[in-house]
Coordinates of C-alpha atoms in Angstrom, one line a residue:
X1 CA -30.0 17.4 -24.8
X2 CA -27.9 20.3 -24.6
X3 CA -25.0 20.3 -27.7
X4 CA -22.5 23.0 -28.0
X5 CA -21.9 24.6 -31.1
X6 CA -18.0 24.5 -32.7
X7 CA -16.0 25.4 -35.4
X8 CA -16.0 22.4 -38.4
X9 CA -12.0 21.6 -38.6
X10 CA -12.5 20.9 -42.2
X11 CA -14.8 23.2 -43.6
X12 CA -15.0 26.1 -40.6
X13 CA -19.0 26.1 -40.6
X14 CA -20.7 25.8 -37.5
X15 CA -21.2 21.9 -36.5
X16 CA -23.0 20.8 -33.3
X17 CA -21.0 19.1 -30.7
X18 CA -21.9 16.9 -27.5
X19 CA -19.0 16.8 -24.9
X20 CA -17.4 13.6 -24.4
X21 CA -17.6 14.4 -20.7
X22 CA -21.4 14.7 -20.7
X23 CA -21.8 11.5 -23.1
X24 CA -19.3 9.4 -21.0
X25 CA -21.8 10.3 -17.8
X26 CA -25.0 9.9 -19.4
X27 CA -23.4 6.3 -20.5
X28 CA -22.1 5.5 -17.3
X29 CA -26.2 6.3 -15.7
X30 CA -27.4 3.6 -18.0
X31 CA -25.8 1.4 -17.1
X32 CA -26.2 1.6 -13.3
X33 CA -30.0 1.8 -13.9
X34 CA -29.2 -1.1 -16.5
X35 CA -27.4 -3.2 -13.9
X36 CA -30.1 -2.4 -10.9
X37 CA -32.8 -3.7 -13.6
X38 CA -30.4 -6.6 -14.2
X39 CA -30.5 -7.4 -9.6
X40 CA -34.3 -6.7 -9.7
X41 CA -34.9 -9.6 -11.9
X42 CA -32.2 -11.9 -10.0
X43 CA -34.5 -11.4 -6.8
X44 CA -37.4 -11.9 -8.7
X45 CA -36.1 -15.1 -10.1
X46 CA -34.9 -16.6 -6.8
X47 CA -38.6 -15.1 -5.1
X48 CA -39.8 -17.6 -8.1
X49 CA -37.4 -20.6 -7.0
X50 CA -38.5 -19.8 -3.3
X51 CA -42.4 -19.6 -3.8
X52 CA -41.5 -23.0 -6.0
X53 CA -40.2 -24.9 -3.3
X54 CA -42.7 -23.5 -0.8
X55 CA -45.9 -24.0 -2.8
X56 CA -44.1 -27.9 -3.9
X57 CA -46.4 -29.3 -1.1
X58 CA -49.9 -28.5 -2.7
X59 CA -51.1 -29.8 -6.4
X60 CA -51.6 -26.6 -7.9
X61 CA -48.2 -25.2 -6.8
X62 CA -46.6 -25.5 -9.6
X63 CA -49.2 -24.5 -12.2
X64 CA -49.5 -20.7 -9.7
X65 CA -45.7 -20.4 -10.0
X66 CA -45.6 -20.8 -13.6
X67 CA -48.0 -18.5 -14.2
X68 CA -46.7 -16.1 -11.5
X69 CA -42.9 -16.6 -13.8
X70 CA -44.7 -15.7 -16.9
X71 CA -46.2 -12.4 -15.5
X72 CA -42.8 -11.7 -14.1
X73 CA -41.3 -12.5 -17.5
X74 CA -44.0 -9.7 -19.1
X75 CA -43.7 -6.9 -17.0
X76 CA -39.5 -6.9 -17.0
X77 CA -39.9 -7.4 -21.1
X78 CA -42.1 -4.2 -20.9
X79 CA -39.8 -2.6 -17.7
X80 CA -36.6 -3.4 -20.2
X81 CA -38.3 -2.3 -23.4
X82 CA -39.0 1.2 -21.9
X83 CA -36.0 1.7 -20.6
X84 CA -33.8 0.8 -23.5
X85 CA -35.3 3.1 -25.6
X86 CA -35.3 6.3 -22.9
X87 CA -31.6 5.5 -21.9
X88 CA -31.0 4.9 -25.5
X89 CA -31.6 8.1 -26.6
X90 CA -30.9 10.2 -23.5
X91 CA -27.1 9.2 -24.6
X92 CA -27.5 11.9 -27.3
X93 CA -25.8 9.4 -29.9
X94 CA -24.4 11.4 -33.0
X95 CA -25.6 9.5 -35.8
X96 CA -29.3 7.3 -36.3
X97 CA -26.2 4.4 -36.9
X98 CA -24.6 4.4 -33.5
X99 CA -28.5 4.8 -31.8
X100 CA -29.7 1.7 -33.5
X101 CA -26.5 -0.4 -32.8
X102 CA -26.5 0.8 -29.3
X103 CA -30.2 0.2 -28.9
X104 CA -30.1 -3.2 -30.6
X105 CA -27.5 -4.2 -27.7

């Protein structure tokens, strides 16, 4: 991440700086790709109730669509993981504090 370099007010030395402009948009990505992660697993979820109700007619139905909601549960843990962590940081937080908090969320 790009930072700018300014004056300290207190002590006049050189301090690096990250526009609140730039911070504010990098935030406001996350959370778009946050909330399109967030609609991906809604579908998937109802494509779960769906294949339940349509598979209900057989014996093993049930036991495929657990297994199919487990997988599902897996790869959007890993998806979510991932992403967290890349968005996370892309934010250019100023201190290891406001990362982990941010992160932790």
């Amino acid at each position: 991440a790009r930072v700018e370099q300014i004056d300290n007010p207190i002590n006049g030395a050189k301090k690096e700086y990250f526009p609140l402009r730039k911070r504010l948009k990098r935030e406001c990505c996350s959370t778009t790709v946050i909330l399109t992660l967030i609609i991906c697993v809604l579908a998937a979820v109802g494509g779960i109730f769906f294949l339940r109700v349509v598979l209900s007619v057989f014996n093993f139905g049930s036991y495929f669509v657990s297994i199919i909601n487990a997988v599902q549960i897996q790869i959007f843990n890993y998806i979510y993981g991932m992403a967290a962590e890349k968005l996370t940081l892309w934010e250019n937080h100023e201190t290891d504090t406001q990362y982990e908090v941010l992160f932790d969320c």
